[in-house]
Coordinates of C-alpha atoms and ligand atoms in Angstrom, one line a residue:
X19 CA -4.9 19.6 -4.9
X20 CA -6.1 18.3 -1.5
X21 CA -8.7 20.3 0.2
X22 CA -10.1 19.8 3.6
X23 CA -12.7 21.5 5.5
X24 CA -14.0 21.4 8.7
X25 CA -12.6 18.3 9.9
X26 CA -13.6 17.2 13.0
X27 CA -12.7 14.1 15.1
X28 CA -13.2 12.2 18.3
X29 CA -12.0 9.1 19.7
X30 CA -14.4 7.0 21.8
X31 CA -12.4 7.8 25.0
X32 CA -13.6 11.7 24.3
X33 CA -10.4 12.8 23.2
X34 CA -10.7 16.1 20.8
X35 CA -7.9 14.7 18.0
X36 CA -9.0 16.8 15.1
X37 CA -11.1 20.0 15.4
X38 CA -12.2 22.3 12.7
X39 CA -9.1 21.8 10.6
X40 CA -9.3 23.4 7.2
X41 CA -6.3 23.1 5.0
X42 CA -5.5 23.8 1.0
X43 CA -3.1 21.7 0.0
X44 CA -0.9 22.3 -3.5
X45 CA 1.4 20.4 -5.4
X46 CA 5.0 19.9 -4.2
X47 CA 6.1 19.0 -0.7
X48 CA 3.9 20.2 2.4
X49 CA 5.1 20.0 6.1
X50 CA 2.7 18.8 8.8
X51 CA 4.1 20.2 12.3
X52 CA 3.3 19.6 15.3
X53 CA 4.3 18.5 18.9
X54 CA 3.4 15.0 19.9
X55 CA -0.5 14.4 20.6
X56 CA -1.1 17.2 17.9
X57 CA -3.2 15.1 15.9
X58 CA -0.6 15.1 13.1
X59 CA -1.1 11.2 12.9
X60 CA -5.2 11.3 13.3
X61 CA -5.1 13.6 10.3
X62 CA -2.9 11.5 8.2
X63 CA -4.8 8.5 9.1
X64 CA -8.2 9.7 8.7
X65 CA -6.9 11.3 4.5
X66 CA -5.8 8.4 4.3
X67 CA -8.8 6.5 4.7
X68 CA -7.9 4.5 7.6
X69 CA -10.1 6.4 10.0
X70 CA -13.9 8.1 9.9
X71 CA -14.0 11.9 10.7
X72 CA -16.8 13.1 12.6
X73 CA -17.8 15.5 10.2
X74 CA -15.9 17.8 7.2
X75 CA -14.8 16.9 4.0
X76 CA -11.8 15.5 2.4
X77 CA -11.6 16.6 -1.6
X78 CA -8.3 15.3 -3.9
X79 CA -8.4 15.9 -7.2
X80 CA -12.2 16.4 -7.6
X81 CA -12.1 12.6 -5.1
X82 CA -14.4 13.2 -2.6
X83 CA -12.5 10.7 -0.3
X84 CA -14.8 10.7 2.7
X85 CA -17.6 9.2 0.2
X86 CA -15.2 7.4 -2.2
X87 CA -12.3 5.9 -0.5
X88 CA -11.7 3.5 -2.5
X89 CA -10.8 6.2 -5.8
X90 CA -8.4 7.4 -3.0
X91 CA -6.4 4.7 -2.2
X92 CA -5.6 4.3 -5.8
X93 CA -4.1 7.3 -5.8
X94 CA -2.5 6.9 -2.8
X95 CA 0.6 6.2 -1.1
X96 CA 0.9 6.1 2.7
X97 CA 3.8 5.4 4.9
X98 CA 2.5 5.3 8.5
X99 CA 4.0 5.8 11.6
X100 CA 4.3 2.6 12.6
X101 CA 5.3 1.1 9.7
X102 CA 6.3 -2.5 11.6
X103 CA 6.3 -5.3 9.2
X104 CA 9.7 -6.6 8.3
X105 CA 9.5 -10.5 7.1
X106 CA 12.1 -12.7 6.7
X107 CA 11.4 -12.5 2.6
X108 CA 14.0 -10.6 0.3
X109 CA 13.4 -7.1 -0.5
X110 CA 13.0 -7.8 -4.4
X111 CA 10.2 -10.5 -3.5
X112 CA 8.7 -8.4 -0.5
X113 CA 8.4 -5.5 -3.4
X114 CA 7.1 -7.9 -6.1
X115 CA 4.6 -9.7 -3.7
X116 CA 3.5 -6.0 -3.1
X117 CA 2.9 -5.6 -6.9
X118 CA 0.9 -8.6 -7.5
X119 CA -1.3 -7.4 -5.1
X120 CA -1.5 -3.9 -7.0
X121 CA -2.5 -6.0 -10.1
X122 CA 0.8 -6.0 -11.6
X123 CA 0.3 -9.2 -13.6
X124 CA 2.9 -9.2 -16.1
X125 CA 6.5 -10.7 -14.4
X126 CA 8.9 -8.7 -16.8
X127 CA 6.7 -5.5 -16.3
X128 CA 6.9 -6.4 -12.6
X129 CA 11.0 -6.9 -12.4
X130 CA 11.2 -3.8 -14.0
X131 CA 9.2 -1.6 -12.0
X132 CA 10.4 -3.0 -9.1
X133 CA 13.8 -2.9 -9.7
X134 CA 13.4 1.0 -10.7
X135 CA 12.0 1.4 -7.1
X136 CA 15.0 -0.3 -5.1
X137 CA 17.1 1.9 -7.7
X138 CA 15.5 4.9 -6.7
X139 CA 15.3 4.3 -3.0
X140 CA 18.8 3.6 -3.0
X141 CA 18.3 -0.4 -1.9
X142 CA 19.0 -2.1 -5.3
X143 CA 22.3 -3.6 -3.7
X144 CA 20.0 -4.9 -0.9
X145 CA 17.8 -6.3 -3.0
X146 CA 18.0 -10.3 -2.1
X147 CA 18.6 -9.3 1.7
X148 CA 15.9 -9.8 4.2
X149 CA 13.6 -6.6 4.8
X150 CA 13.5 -7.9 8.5
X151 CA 17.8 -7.1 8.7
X152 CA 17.4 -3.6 7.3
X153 CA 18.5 -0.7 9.5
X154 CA 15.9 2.4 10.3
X155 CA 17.0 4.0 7.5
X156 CA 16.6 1.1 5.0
X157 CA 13.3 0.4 6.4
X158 CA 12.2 3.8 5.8
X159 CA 13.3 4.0 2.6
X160 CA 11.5 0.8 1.4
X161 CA 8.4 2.2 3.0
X162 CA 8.7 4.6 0.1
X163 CA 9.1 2.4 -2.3
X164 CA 6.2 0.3 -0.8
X165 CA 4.2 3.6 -1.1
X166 CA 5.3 4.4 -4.7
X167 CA 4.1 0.9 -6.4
X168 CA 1.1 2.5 -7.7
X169 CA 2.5 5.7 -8.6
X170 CA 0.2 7.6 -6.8
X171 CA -0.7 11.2 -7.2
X172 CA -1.0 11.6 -3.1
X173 CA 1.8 10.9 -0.9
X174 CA 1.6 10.6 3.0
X175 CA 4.7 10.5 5.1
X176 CA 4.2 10.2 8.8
X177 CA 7.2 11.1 11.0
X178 CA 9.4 9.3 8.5
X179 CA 12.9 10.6 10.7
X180 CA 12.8 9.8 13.7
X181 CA 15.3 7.8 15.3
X182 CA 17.7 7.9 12.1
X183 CA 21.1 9.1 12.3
X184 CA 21.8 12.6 10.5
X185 CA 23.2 10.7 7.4
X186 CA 20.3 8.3 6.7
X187 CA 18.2 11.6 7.7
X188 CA 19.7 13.7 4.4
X189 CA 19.1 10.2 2.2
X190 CA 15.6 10.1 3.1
X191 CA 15.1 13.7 2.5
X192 CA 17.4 13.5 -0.7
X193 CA 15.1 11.1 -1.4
X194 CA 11.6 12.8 -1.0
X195 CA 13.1 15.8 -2.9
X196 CA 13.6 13.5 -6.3
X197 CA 10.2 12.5 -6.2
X198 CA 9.4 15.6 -7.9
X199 CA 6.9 18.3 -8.0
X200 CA 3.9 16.5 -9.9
X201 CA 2.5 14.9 -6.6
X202 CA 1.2 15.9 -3.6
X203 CA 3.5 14.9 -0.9
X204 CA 2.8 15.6 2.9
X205 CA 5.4 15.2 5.4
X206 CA 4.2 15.2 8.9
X207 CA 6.9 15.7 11.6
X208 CA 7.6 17.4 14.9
X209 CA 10.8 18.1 13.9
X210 CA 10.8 21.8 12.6
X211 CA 14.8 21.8 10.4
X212 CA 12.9 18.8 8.5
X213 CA 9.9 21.3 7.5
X214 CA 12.4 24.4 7.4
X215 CA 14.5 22.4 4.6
X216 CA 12.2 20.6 2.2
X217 CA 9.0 22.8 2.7
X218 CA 8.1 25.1 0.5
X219 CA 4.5 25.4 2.4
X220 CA 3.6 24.1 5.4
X221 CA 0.8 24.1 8.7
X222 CA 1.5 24.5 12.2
X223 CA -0.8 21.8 14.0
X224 CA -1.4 22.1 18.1
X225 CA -4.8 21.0 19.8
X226 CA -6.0 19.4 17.0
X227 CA -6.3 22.5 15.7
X228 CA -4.3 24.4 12.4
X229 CA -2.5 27.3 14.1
X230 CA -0.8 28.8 11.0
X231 CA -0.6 27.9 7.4
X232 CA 2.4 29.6 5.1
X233 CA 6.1 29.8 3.6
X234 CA 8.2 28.5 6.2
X235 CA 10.0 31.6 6.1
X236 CA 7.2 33.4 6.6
X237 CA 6.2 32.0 9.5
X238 CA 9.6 31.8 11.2
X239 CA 9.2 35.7 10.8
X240 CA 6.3 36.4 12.3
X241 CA 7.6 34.1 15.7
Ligands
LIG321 P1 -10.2 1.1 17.8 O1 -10.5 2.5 17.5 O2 -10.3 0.2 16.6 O3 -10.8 0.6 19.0 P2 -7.8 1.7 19.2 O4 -8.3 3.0 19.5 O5 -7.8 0.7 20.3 O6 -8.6 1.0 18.0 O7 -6.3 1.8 18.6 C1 -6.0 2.1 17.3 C2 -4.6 2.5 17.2 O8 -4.3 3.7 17.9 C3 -3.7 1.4 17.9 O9 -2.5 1.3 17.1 C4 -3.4 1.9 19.2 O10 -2.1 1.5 19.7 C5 -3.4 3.5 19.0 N1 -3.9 4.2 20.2 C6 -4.8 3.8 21.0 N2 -5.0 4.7 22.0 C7 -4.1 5.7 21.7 C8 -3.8 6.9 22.4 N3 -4.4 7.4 23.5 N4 -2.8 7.7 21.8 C9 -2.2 7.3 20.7 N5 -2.4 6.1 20.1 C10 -3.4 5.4 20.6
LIG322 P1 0.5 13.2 16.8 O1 0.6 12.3 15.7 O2 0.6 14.6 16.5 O3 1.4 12.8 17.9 P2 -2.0 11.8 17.4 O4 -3.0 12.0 16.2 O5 -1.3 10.5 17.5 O6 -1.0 13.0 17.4 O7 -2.8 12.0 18.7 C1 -3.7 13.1 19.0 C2 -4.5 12.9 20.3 O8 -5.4 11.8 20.1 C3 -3.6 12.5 21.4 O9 -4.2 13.0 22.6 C4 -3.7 11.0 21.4 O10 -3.4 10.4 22.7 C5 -5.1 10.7 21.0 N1 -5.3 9.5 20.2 C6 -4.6 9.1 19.0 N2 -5.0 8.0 18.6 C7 -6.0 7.5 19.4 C8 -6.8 6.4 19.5 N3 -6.8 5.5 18.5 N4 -7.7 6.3 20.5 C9 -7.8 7.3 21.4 N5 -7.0 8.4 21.4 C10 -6.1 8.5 20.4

């Protein structure tokens, strides 16, 4: 459960990103959308840890994140916007350089999870290419299994569609929808079908502000 109150925040060229959201956030998949310059990516960034509110309160799982980031992040997995870094290193060794990192110490243990990742993203037969020769929806897909090392509890997906073609589109949402109900899993997005499909719940975000919260069908009632 991811609760957030009253969050507030300004850049330093006095642009009003965030203002007064308030948000109650259940298990299961939960659609952030938005038009661009909503503040969808301010809001992910900033429960993500990445960025300081002005003022509110962030509260996952009885984490208050704002005062304890670091319980957060590991609990989290975040795949940002710009997720930009494709090396010339193989996707298994990109993944398992990744682990180590996540304290992952043991190799066997290692090989295994990792391999269960590239399974589950669909990339297993990609696994000794270069991340750097992946297409969009490759990329995209290892982000998620970048994001799922530490099997976290808290999922952030950041636009995560655009710019892939309608087939690599239904992978990656084929994809969110096997990671199950037991996480929290928000996908931000301007793209309303995206929301309308995988969403049980969702916001509405314009302004920095939360103009509706609801059932996607719902809400496409009451427009
Ligand atoms: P800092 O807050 O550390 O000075 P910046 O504000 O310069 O950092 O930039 C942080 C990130 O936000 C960068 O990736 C930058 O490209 C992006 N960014 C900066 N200004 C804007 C803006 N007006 N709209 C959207 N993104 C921006
Ligand atoms: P969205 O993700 O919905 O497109 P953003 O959170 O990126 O919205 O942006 C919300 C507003 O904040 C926009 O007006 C944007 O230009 C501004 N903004 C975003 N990041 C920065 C930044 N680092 N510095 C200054 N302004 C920013």
């Amino acid at each position: 459960m991811l609760e957030i109150k009253g969050l507030t925040k300004t850049y330093d060229n006095g642009v009003k990103a965030l203002n007064n959201v308030n948000l109650s956030i259940s298990k299961g998949m939960f659609g952030l959308l938005g038009p661009n310059g909503a503040g969808k990516s301010s809001l992910m960034r900033t429960i993500a840890t990445l960025q300081q509110p002005d003022s509110g309160s962030i509260v996952f799982n009885g984490i208050d994140v704002l005062k304890d980031p670091q319980a957060l992040r590991k609990t989290l997995g975040y795949l940002p916007q710009d997720f930009s870094v494709y090396p010339r290193i193989s996707a298994f060794d990109l993944l398992d350089h990744l682990a180590v990192l996540k304290g992952f110490t043991e190799k066997k243990q290692r090989k295994e999870l990792v391999e269960g990742l590239l399974a589950h993203t669909n990339l297993f037969q990609h696994k000794d290419k270069a991340v750097s020769g992946f297409s969009g929806g490759m990329r995209q897909r290892f982000g998620i299994a970048q994001a799922l090392l530490g099997n976290p509890d808290l999922l952030i997906v950041d636009e995560p569609t655009a710019g892939l073609d309608p087939e690599e589109r239904n992978r990656f949402h084929n994809l969110l929808v096997s990671l199950g109900e037991e996480k929290v899993i928000i996908l931000s997005t301007h793209i309303v079908d995206d929301v309308a499909e995988l969403c049980p719940a969702m916001a509405v975000l314009s302004g920095g502000q939360i103009l509706l919260q609801g059932n996607p069908l719902d809400l496409i009632q009451q427009v």
